[in-house]
Short mmCIF file of C-alpha atoms in Angstrom, two decimals:
data_model
loop_
_atom_site.label_atom_id
_atom_site.label_comp_id
_atom_site.label_asym_id
_atom_site.label_seq_id
_atom_site.Cartn_x
_atom_site.Cartn_y
_atom_site.Cartn_z
CA MET Z 1 93.56 86.05 98.20
CA PHE Z 2 91.16 88.09 96.14
CA SER Z 3 91.27 87.98 92.38
CA PHE Z 4 89.08 89.76 89.88
CA LYS Z 5 88.61 89.62 86.11
CA LYS Z 6 87.95 93.09 84.78
CA LEU Z 7 86.70 94.66 81.54
CA SER Z 8 89.66 94.90 79.18
CA LYS Z 9 91.49 98.17 78.87
CA SER Z 10 90.96 98.09 75.11
CA CYS Z 11 87.23 98.60 75.69
CA ILE Z 12 87.96 101.66 77.81
CA MET Z 13 90.36 103.12 75.30
CA ALA Z 14 87.87 102.53 72.50
CA GLY Z 15 85.80 105.37 73.95
CA LEU Z 16 82.79 103.40 75.12
CA PHE Z 17 82.18 105.65 78.13
CA PHE Z 18 79.46 107.90 76.69
CA TYR Z 19 76.96 109.50 78.98
CA GLY Z 20 73.75 107.51 78.81
CA ALA Z 21 75.32 104.75 76.67
CA TRP Z 22 74.95 101.20 77.89
CA ALA Z 23 77.91 98.96 78.60
CA GLN Z 24 79.10 96.11 76.44
CA ILE Z 25 78.60 93.31 78.94
CA GLY Z 26 75.58 91.93 80.75
CA GLN Z 27 72.90 94.02 79.09
CA ASP Z 28 70.55 91.07 78.58
CA ALA Z 29 70.28 90.92 82.36
CA LEU Z 30 69.35 94.59 82.79
CA ILE Z 31 65.54 94.53 82.86
CA ALA Z 32 64.72 98.08 83.96
CA ARG Z 33 66.30 101.46 84.76
CA GLU Z 34 64.13 104.18 86.32
CA ASP Z 35 64.40 107.53 88.07
CA VAL Z 36 63.23 107.39 91.67
CA GLY Z 37 61.34 110.03 93.61
CA GLY Z 38 60.44 112.76 91.14
CA ASN Z 39 61.30 115.77 93.31
CA PHE Z 40 65.00 115.62 94.05
CA SER Z 41 67.01 118.09 96.10
CA ASP Z 42 70.24 119.69 94.90
CA PHE Z 43 72.15 116.89 96.63
CA ASN Z 44 70.93 113.25 96.83
CA HIS Z 45 73.10 110.46 98.17
CA GLY Z 46 73.40 107.15 100.03
CA SER Z 47 70.36 105.31 98.68
CA THR Z 48 69.07 102.03 100.10
CA VAL Z 49 66.43 99.59 98.86
CA ALA Z 50 64.09 97.06 100.52
CA GLU Z 51 61.01 95.01 99.64
CA THR Z 52 58.12 94.77 102.09
CA LYS Z 53 56.20 91.59 102.77
CA ASN Z 54 53.44 92.88 100.48
CA GLY Z 55 55.83 93.16 97.55
CA VAL Z 56 56.27 96.94 97.67
CA LEU Z 57 59.71 98.29 96.81
CA VAL Z 58 60.92 101.12 99.03
CA ILE Z 59 63.98 103.28 98.40
CA ALA Z 60 65.37 105.84 100.85
CA TRP Z 61 68.21 108.36 100.57
CA TYR Z 62 69.41 111.57 102.17
CA GLY Z 63 69.23 114.88 100.33
CA GLY Z 64 69.29 118.65 100.73
CA ARG Z 65 71.30 121.65 99.59
CA SER Z 66 74.61 119.84 100.19
CA GLU Z 67 76.08 117.02 102.24
CA GLY Z 68 76.23 117.95 105.90
CA SER Z 69 73.92 120.97 105.63
CA SER Z 70 71.06 121.42 108.08
CA SER Z 71 68.64 121.17 105.13
CA THR Z 72 69.52 117.52 104.51
CA ARG Z 73 66.59 115.17 105.11
CA ILE Z 74 65.78 111.47 104.85
CA TRP Z 75 63.59 110.86 101.79
CA VAL Z 76 61.48 107.80 100.89
CA SER Z 77 59.84 106.69 97.63
CA CYS Z 78 57.74 103.55 96.99
CA LYS Z 79 56.32 101.49 94.12
CA GLU Z 80 54.58 98.19 93.55
CA ASN Z 81 57.18 95.61 92.59
CA SER Z 82 55.47 94.35 89.45
CA SER Z 83 54.06 97.62 88.09
CA GLY Z 84 53.40 101.27 88.68
CA ASN Z 85 55.59 104.32 89.06
CA TRP Z 86 57.76 105.51 91.88
CA SER Z 87 55.95 107.87 94.23
CA ASP Z 88 57.26 111.38 94.81
CA GLY Z 89 59.92 111.48 97.49
CA VAL Z 90 58.53 112.18 100.96
CA ALA Z 91 60.70 113.64 103.72
CA VAL Z 92 60.63 111.22 106.66
CA ASP Z 93 63.02 113.16 108.88
CA VAL Z 94 63.98 116.82 108.60
CA ASN Z 95 67.17 116.94 110.70
CA GLY Z 96 68.61 116.12 114.09
CA GLU Z 97 67.46 117.45 117.43
CA ASP Z 98 70.18 120.10 117.23
CA GLY Z 99 69.36 121.08 113.64
CA SER Z 100 72.19 118.94 112.25
CA SER Z 101 72.22 116.92 109.06
CA CYS Z 102 70.79 113.44 108.38
CA TRP Z 103 72.99 110.71 106.90
CA ASN Z 104 73.21 107.16 105.49
CA PRO Z 105 69.73 105.59 105.66
CA VAL Z 106 69.52 101.77 105.68
CA LEU Z 107 66.22 100.02 104.92
CA PHE Z 108 65.58 96.40 105.92
CA GLN Z 109 62.54 94.13 106.01
CA PRO Z 110 63.04 91.22 108.46
CA GLU Z 111 61.38 87.93 107.56
CA LYS Z 112 60.26 87.27 111.14
CA ASP Z 113 56.48 87.22 111.59
CA GLY Z 114 55.09 90.61 112.51
CA ALA Z 115 58.37 92.42 111.91
CA PRO Z 116 57.98 95.98 110.60
CA LEU Z 117 59.99 97.62 107.84
CA LEU Z 118 63.07 99.18 109.46
CA LEU Z 119 64.75 102.47 108.61
CA TYR Z 120 68.08 103.06 110.34
CA TYR Z 121 70.01 106.29 109.80
CA LYS Z 122 72.15 108.88 111.58
CA TYR Z 123 72.10 112.56 112.35
CA GLY Z 124 74.91 114.89 113.37
CA GLY Z 125 77.28 117.46 112.01
CA ASN Z 126 79.89 114.92 110.87
CA PRO Z 127 80.83 111.26 111.46
CA ASN Z 128 82.44 112.17 114.79
CA THR Z 129 79.13 113.31 116.23
CA TRP Z 130 76.63 110.96 114.58
CA LYS Z 131 73.73 109.58 116.57
CA GLY Z 132 72.17 106.31 115.40
CA VAL Z 133 68.37 106.28 115.18
CA VAL Z 134 65.62 104.01 113.83
CA ARG Z 135 62.04 104.35 112.58
CA THR Z 136 59.58 101.58 111.67
CA SER Z 137 56.71 101.27 109.21
CA THR Z 138 53.81 98.80 109.16
CA ASP Z 139 52.13 100.10 105.98
CA ASP Z 140 54.80 99.50 103.32
CA GLY Z 141 56.70 102.72 103.94
CA LEU Z 142 53.76 105.13 103.65
CA THR Z 143 53.94 106.28 107.27
CA TRP Z 144 56.64 105.94 109.91
CA SER Z 145 56.94 105.78 113.67
CA ASP Z 146 58.65 108.49 115.68
CA ARG Z 147 62.42 108.54 115.59
CA THR Z 148 64.00 106.41 118.33
CA LEU Z 149 67.60 106.98 119.43
CA LEU Z 150 69.59 103.75 119.57
CA PRO Z 151 70.77 102.85 123.10
CA ASP Z 152 73.98 103.93 124.80
CA CYS Z 153 77.10 101.89 124.15
CA SER Z 154 79.53 101.48 127.05
CA ASN Z 155 82.13 99.46 125.12
CA PRO Z 156 85.54 101.21 125.15
CA TYR Z 157 85.71 100.97 121.37
CA PRO Z 158 85.53 104.36 119.53
CA LEU Z 159 81.79 103.80 119.04
CA CYS Z 160 81.35 105.00 122.61
CA ASN Z 161 83.95 107.75 122.40
CA GLN Z 162 82.50 109.20 119.19
CA TYR Z 163 78.78 108.55 119.20
CA GLY Z 164 78.03 107.73 122.82
CA ASN Z 165 75.38 105.34 121.52
CA PHE Z 166 75.09 102.54 119.00
CA GLY Z 167 75.33 103.67 115.40
CA GLY Z 168 73.42 100.86 113.70
CA PRO Z 169 74.33 99.75 110.16
CA ALA Z 170 76.84 102.10 108.53
CA LYS Z 171 75.57 101.84 104.95
CA ASP Z 172 74.42 98.34 103.98
CA LYS Z 173 71.56 96.15 105.11
CA PRO Z 174 71.69 93.89 108.20
CA LEU Z 175 71.86 90.10 108.07
CA GLU Z 176 68.95 88.21 109.62
CA LEU Z 177 70.04 85.09 111.52
CA PRO Z 178 67.92 81.91 111.83
CA ASP Z 179 66.71 82.96 115.30
CA GLY Z 180 65.37 86.24 113.92
CA SER Z 181 68.08 88.46 115.39
CA LEU Z 182 70.00 90.88 113.17
CA LEU Z 183 73.70 91.45 112.68
CA LEU Z 184 74.42 95.11 111.93
CA GLY Z 185 77.60 96.06 110.10
CA GLY Z 186 78.79 99.29 111.69
CA SER Z 187 81.85 101.48 111.33
CA THR Z 188 83.41 104.64 112.76
CA GLU Z 189 85.48 107.44 111.25
CA GLU Z 190 87.60 109.79 113.36
CA ASN Z 191 88.03 112.32 110.56
CA ALA Z 192 88.39 112.17 106.79
CA PHE Z 193 90.19 108.88 106.06
CA VAL Z 194 91.84 108.56 109.49
CA GLY Z 195 90.61 106.05 112.02
CA TRP Z 196 88.32 103.99 109.80
CA SER Z 197 87.22 100.88 111.70
CA VAL Z 198 84.52 98.21 111.23
CA HIS Z 199 82.55 96.57 114.00
CA VAL Z 200 79.50 94.30 114.35
CA GLU Z 201 76.39 94.99 116.44
CA LYS Z 202 73.49 92.64 117.15
CA THR Z 203 69.81 93.15 118.00
CA SER Z 204 66.71 91.00 118.50
CA ASN Z 205 64.00 93.65 118.81
CA TYR Z 206 65.64 96.06 116.32
CA ILE Z 207 65.46 99.10 118.58
CA ASP Z 208 66.69 99.08 122.19
CA ASP Z 209 68.47 95.79 122.89
CA LEU Z 210 71.61 96.29 120.77
CA VAL Z 211 74.81 94.60 121.93
CA PHE Z 212 78.37 95.15 120.79
CA VAL Z 213 79.81 91.98 119.17
CA GLN Z 214 83.34 92.83 118.07
CA GLU Z 215 85.63 95.39 116.49
CA ILE Z 216 87.34 93.80 113.48
CA ASP Z 217 91.11 94.19 113.35
CA ASN Z 218 92.23 96.18 110.28
CA ASN Z 219 95.33 93.96 110.12
CA VAL Z 220 97.79 96.79 109.43
CA PRO Z 221 101.28 95.39 108.67
CA PRO Z 222 103.71 96.24 111.49
CA GLU Z 223 106.03 98.11 109.15
CA LYS Z 224 103.16 100.41 108.13
CA ILE Z 225 102.08 101.42 111.64
CA GLY Z 226 103.07 105.02 112.29
CA THR Z 227 103.86 105.76 108.64
CA ASP Z 228 101.97 108.11 106.34
CA ASP Z 229 100.15 105.28 104.55
CA TRP Z 230 98.98 103.18 107.50
CA VAL Z 231 95.50 104.68 107.11
CA ASP Z 232 95.16 102.82 103.79
CA TRP Z 233 94.16 99.74 105.81
CA GLY Z 234 91.19 101.45 107.44
CA CYS Z 235 87.78 99.87 106.69
CA ILE Z 236 84.20 101.15 106.83
CA GLN Z 237 80.69 100.33 105.59
CA PRO Z 238 80.68 96.49 105.59
CA PHE Z 239 78.12 94.15 104.06
CA PHE Z 240 77.42 90.50 104.90
CA LEU Z 241 77.54 87.37 102.74
CA PRO Z 242 76.19 84.20 104.43
CA HIS Z 243 78.00 81.11 103.13
CA ASP Z 244 75.39 78.59 104.29
CA GLY Z 245 71.71 78.46 105.07
CA ASN Z 246 72.29 78.44 108.84
CA CYS Z 247 74.59 81.47 108.75
CA GLN Z 248 77.41 79.63 110.51
CA THR Z 249 80.04 80.86 108.05
CA ILE Z 250 79.56 84.55 107.32
CA GLN Z 251 81.77 86.87 105.31
CA ILE Z 252 82.12 90.64 105.61
CA ILE Z 253 83.38 92.79 102.74
CA ALA Z 254 84.25 96.37 103.64
CA ARG Z 255 85.30 99.52 101.84
CA THR Z 256 88.88 100.73 102.42
CA VAL Z 257 90.66 104.04 101.87
CA LYS Z 258 92.75 103.09 98.85
CA ARG Z 259 92.90 99.28 98.74
CA GLY Z 260 89.50 98.51 97.22
CA ALA Z 261 87.86 96.05 99.63
CA ASN Z 262 89.06 93.90 102.52
CA THR Z 263 87.27 90.92 104.01
CA SER Z 264 86.73 89.11 107.31
CA PHE Z 265 85.08 85.78 108.19
CA SER Z 266 83.07 84.39 111.08
CA TYR Z 267 82.84 80.62 111.55
CA ASP Z 268 80.54 80.67 114.57
CA GLY Z 269 77.43 82.45 113.38
CA GLY Z 270 78.76 85.99 113.75
CA GLN Z 271 80.02 85.76 117.34
CA THR Z 272 83.73 86.21 116.50
CA TRP Z 273 85.50 87.57 113.43
CA THR Z 274 88.92 87.11 111.88
CA PRO Z 275 91.13 90.15 111.19
CA MET Z 276 90.68 91.68 107.75
CA MET Z 277 92.46 89.72 105.04
CA ASP Z 278 95.67 91.42 104.01
CA SER Z 279 95.02 91.07 100.28
CA ALA Z 280 92.52 93.47 98.72
CA LEU Z 281 89.85 93.21 96.04
CA ILE Z 282 90.97 95.92 93.62
CA LEU Z 283 88.31 96.17 90.98
CA SER Z 284 90.27 98.54 88.72
CA PRO Z 285 93.81 97.16 88.91
CA ASN Z 286 95.25 98.66 85.71
CA ASN Z 287 97.17 101.72 86.89
CA GLU Z 288 98.46 102.44 83.37
CA ASP Z 289 95.26 104.31 82.69
CA PRO Z 290 95.02 107.41 84.94
CA ARG Z 291 91.24 107.08 84.94
CA ASP Z 292 91.41 103.80 86.83
CA PHE Z 293 90.92 103.99 90.60
CA PRO Z 294 90.41 101.31 93.23
CA SER Z 295 86.71 100.74 93.77
CA ASN Z 296 86.23 102.19 97.23
CA GLN Z 297 83.12 104.30 96.75
CA GLY Z 298 80.59 101.86 98.13
CA PHE Z 299 79.70 98.17 97.89
CA ASP Z 300 76.74 95.95 98.63
CA GLY Z 301 76.03 92.30 97.95
CA VAL Z 302 73.72 89.31 98.31
CA ARG Z 303 73.82 85.53 98.25
CA LEU Z 304 71.88 84.33 95.21
CA PRO Z 305 69.36 81.45 95.23
CA ASN Z 306 71.85 79.29 93.30
CA GLY Z 307 74.46 79.62 96.07
CA HIS Z 308 76.65 82.14 94.27
CA PHE Z 309 77.28 85.69 95.40
CA PHE Z 310 76.60 88.99 93.66
CA THR Z 311 78.19 92.32 94.54
CA ILE Z 312 77.39 95.76 93.18
CA TYR Z 313 79.98 98.53 93.37
CA SER Z 314 81.03 101.95 92.15
CA ASP Z 315 84.17 101.70 90.02
CA HIS Z 316 86.59 103.88 88.04
CA GLY Z 317 86.42 106.81 90.43
CA ARG Z 318 82.61 106.86 90.60
CA ARG Z 319 82.27 106.68 86.81
CA GLU Z 320 80.64 103.24 86.70
CA ILE Z 321 78.15 101.06 88.57
CA ALA Z 322 78.96 97.41 87.91
CA GLY Z 323 78.19 93.94 89.24
CA ALA Z 324 80.27 90.81 89.76
CA ILE Z 325 79.59 87.20 90.75
CA SER Z 326 81.59 84.74 92.84
CA GLY Z 327 81.39 81.16 94.04
CA ASP Z 328 83.48 81.66 97.17
CA GLY Z 329 83.39 85.36 98.04
CA LEU Z 330 87.08 85.72 97.20
CA HIS Z 331 87.36 85.32 93.43
CA TRP Z 332 85.07 87.55 91.37
CA GLU Z 333 84.03 87.86 87.74
CA GLU Z 334 82.49 91.09 86.49
CA VAL Z 335 79.30 90.25 84.59
CA ILE Z 336 77.39 93.49 84.14
CA GLU Z 337 78.04 97.19 83.76
CA ILE Z 338 74.86 98.82 85.00
CA GLU Z 339 75.77 102.47 84.52
CA LEU Z 340 78.59 104.28 82.69
CA VAL Z 341 79.48 107.97 82.79
CA ASP Z 342 81.39 110.02 80.23
CA TRP Z 343 84.98 110.54 81.41
CA ASN Z 344 85.00 114.05 79.95
CA ARG Z 345 82.02 115.27 81.94
CA ASP Z 346 83.41 115.66 85.44
CA SER Z 347 80.12 116.95 86.83
CA ARG Z 348 78.55 113.50 86.45
CA TYR Z 349 79.26 110.40 88.47
CA CYS Z 350 77.45 107.47 90.10
CA ASP Z 351 78.10 105.89 93.46
CA TYR Z 352 76.93 104.26 96.70
CA PRO Z 353 74.88 101.37 95.28
CA SER Z 354 72.53 99.09 97.18
CA VAL Z 355 71.06 95.69 96.21
CA ILE Z 356 68.55 93.11 97.43
CA ALA Z 357 67.27 89.79 96.08
CA GLY Z 358 63.51 90.22 95.55
CA SER Z 359 60.57 87.86 95.92
CA ASP Z 360 60.22 87.94 92.12
CA ASN Z 361 63.64 86.21 91.79
CA MET Z 362 65.20 89.45 90.52
CA LEU Z 363 67.87 91.77 91.90
CA HIS Z 364 66.71 95.27 92.80
CA CYS Z 365 69.35 98.01 92.96
CA SER Z 366 69.60 101.72 93.67
CA TYR Z 367 72.43 104.24 93.39
CA GLY Z 368 73.18 107.94 93.09
CA PHE Z 369 73.62 109.47 89.63
CA GLU Z 370 74.65 112.75 87.97
CA LYS Z 371 76.85 113.90 90.85
CA ASN Z 372 74.08 113.16 93.33
CA GLY Z 373 71.48 114.91 91.18
CA LYS Z 374 69.07 111.97 91.33
CA ILE Z 375 68.58 108.39 92.53
CA ILE Z 376 68.32 105.55 89.99
CA TYR Z 377 66.61 102.16 90.35
CA SER Z 378 67.73 99.14 88.29
CA LYS Z 379 66.22 95.66 88.01
CA ILE Z 380 68.54 92.77 87.09
CA ASP Z 381 67.85 89.16 86.11
CA TRP Z 382 70.76 87.33 87.77
CA GLN Z 383 69.86 84.10 85.95
CA GLN Z 384 71.21 85.59 82.71
CA PHE Z 385 74.81 85.55 84.00
CA ASP Z 386 77.34 82.89 83.02
CA TYR Z 387 78.43 81.09 86.18
CA SER Z 388 80.80 78.60 84.56
CA ALA Z 389 83.94 80.52 85.61
CA VAL Z 390 82.92 80.88 89.27
CA ALA Z 391 81.61 77.48 90.32
CA VAL Z 392 80.36 77.16 93.88
CA GLY Z 393 82.61 75.02 96.02
CA LYS Z 394 85.87 76.93 96.22
CA ARG Z 395 84.95 78.32 99.61
CA PRO Z 396 87.17 79.30 102.53
CA ILE Z 397 87.95 76.06 104.39
CA SER Z 398 86.10 75.59 107.66
CA ALA Z 399 88.43 73.83 110.07
CA ALA Z 400 87.41 70.65 111.85
CA PRO Z 401 88.10 70.11 115.56
CA ALA Z 402 91.65 69.12 116.48
CA GLY Z 403 92.42 65.45 116.97
CA LYS Z 404 94.23 64.02 113.95
CA SER Z 405 96.30 67.00 112.96
CA GLY Z 406 99.34 66.28 115.10
CA PHE Z 407 99.00 69.65 116.82
CA THR Z 408 99.49 69.80 120.56
CA ASP Z 409 98.42 72.52 122.98
CA LYS Z 410 102.08 73.51 123.15
CA ASP Z 411 102.18 74.00 119.38
CA LYS Z 412 99.05 76.14 119.38
CA SER Z 413 100.32 78.20 122.30
CA TRP Z 414 103.56 78.81 120.45
CA PHE Z 415 101.72 80.08 117.39
CA SER Z 416 99.68 82.53 119.44
CA ALA Z 417 102.67 83.74 121.44
CA ALA Z 418 105.26 83.80 118.68
CA GLY Z 419 103.33 86.19 116.49
CA ARG Z 420 104.51 86.51 112.92
CA GLN Z 421 108.29 86.29 113.19
CA ASP Z 422 110.27 83.19 112.15
CA ILE Z 423 107.10 81.17 111.86
CA PHE Z 424 108.24 79.32 108.74
CA SER Z 425 111.29 77.87 110.46
CA TYR Z 426 109.03 76.49 113.19
CA LEU Z 427 106.68 74.97 110.64
CA GLN Z 428 109.50 73.33 108.73
CA LYS Z 429 111.23 72.07 111.87
CA ASN Z 430 108.05 70.50 113.22
CA ASP Z 431 106.75 69.21 109.90
CA PHE Z 432 103.59 71.29 109.69
CA LEU Z 433 101.75 72.84 106.74
CA LEU Z 434 100.04 76.23 107.08
CA TYR Z 435 97.08 77.27 104.90
CA SER Z 436 95.37 80.57 104.21
CA LEU Z 437 91.58 80.64 104.47
CA ASP Z 438 91.13 80.24 100.72
CA GLY Z 439 93.09 76.97 100.76
CA GLN Z 440 96.57 78.08 99.69
CA CYS Z 441 99.37 76.14 101.32
CA ILE Z 442 101.75 78.85 102.47
CA ASN Z 443 104.92 76.98 103.34
CA SER Z 444 105.19 74.47 100.50
CA ALA Z 445 105.71 74.96 96.75
CA GLY Z 446 105.03 78.50 95.68
CA LEU Z 447 106.32 80.08 98.88
CA GLU Z 448 108.34 82.61 96.93
CA ASN Z 449 105.37 83.92 94.95
CA GLY Z 450 105.37 87.23 96.78
CA ILE Z 451 102.08 86.71 98.61
CA PHE Z 452 103.77 85.78 101.87
CA SER Z 453 107.33 86.29 103.06
CA ARG Z 454 109.41 84.11 105.35
CA ARG Z 455 109.61 86.80 108.00
CA TYR Z 456 106.09 88.16 107.95
CA LEU Z 457 102.53 86.87 108.01
CA PRO Z 458 99.42 89.03 108.30
CA ARG Z 459 97.65 88.72 111.60
CA GLY Z 460 94.59 86.55 111.45
CA LEU Z 461 93.16 83.06 111.28
CA TYR Z 462 95.03 80.27 109.49
CA LEU Z 463 94.55 76.54 109.06
CA ALA Z 464 97.28 74.00 109.70
CA LYS Z 465 97.99 70.25 109.80
CA LYS Z 466 100.83 67.73 109.90
CA LYS Z 467 102.46 66.79 106.62
CA GLY Z 468 101.17 63.47 105.34
CA GLU Z 469 97.61 63.98 106.60
CA ALA Z 470 95.54 63.79 103.43
CA SER Z 471 92.14 64.98 104.59
CA VAL Z 472 91.16 68.60 105.15
CA ASN Z 473 89.19 67.31 108.12
CA THR Z 474 92.47 67.26 110.05
CA LEU Z 475 92.93 71.00 109.74
CA VAL Z 476 92.93 73.08 112.92
CA LYS Z 477 92.54 76.82 113.37
CA ILE Z 478 95.66 78.77 114.30
CA THR Z 479 95.42 82.44 115.23
CA ILE Z 480 98.45 84.63 114.49
CA GLN Z 481 98.30 87.63 116.81
#
């Protein structure tokens, strides 16, 4: 399950949240903080950052009179990575074909030879009517191609019912696979917080060959379905963390309504995905302080050159931009507070961060600030963090093929058919051990720790083996439907 070490409450209560004051942790790693654009609208939101092959940093966002207004445009600003100032923001797209608003730009520079800089975004009156589009640039973001509507999607998933066409990445950058194709982390929203759902799309030419990979099960507990709080398990706006150089094991982390972040894994290069893990990454877990809220106002992340992971997020009800590191994608240690906002000034907040690992071996970040009054760029030296508490190696266990586990086809069929009821009695009777993906043995010592119950298991992928088998190489995958 997720765990997270957070800034102590005593620091919060000591009144360290002054507007413009820097945080108490990680400041040696914060190399630069700059305003982007120079000519902001009344409303500026949803920034995204990329680096071109020529070393130019490009940041895009959407802005206008207000969110959803017909005046909202896609804006772009550029600067040389090593020096110079950010250019004035230039409007790349004014609005949709029907005069509707623009939303959620996502920049990405593929490594493939000859690949242009990509700018995905959406237009429409609200998330129910969004249309996914893309533009490309071959001159470091100075000029852009015409807007191209992403192709129709015939999958019966809500993507077709709502958009009618592919939506592209919802908020965060795609993941480039070894063959040059891209995985796009998409999501849909029926209305407000209802009907949040994550899915994965894939493309090779970035524009008109998109295919639907899979909708990812939100893994809502059966007892919550139909109740007032079942929507809490809804997920949107995922980002990818590759766990190996060949992108065979890939993790998704997605924003939820109230539960912080949920996660899903692929063990076959992004072709299939496990249901969202039932436990959540709650970045502000201390509910004694009314100013603490789950961090569900936007995430992004990268795999670092040293094999660790870094995630950037908006915390404390959009009052903080912070960063954390992990060795396995499940257990996180906060290492830097990038931006803090005065609790007593409600008109100011910061949210929707974005991050990339640059060619200069630095992290480059962007986020909204001052209640969407401007966009901020930050440069971070990830090598300044202390990685001793999050050593690489405690990764989700990849199961080996069956053979020595003692499992038969009958056993595996029973697991799939039996669902989540009375599973422990079957395990005990047949002398099996069941493991969660982060290596916890579920039905041995520690069973009564409250994480799992005897009568209920979250749907998803588990690992199992016969008692007495010492090697993890005997583990097999078991899917609980």
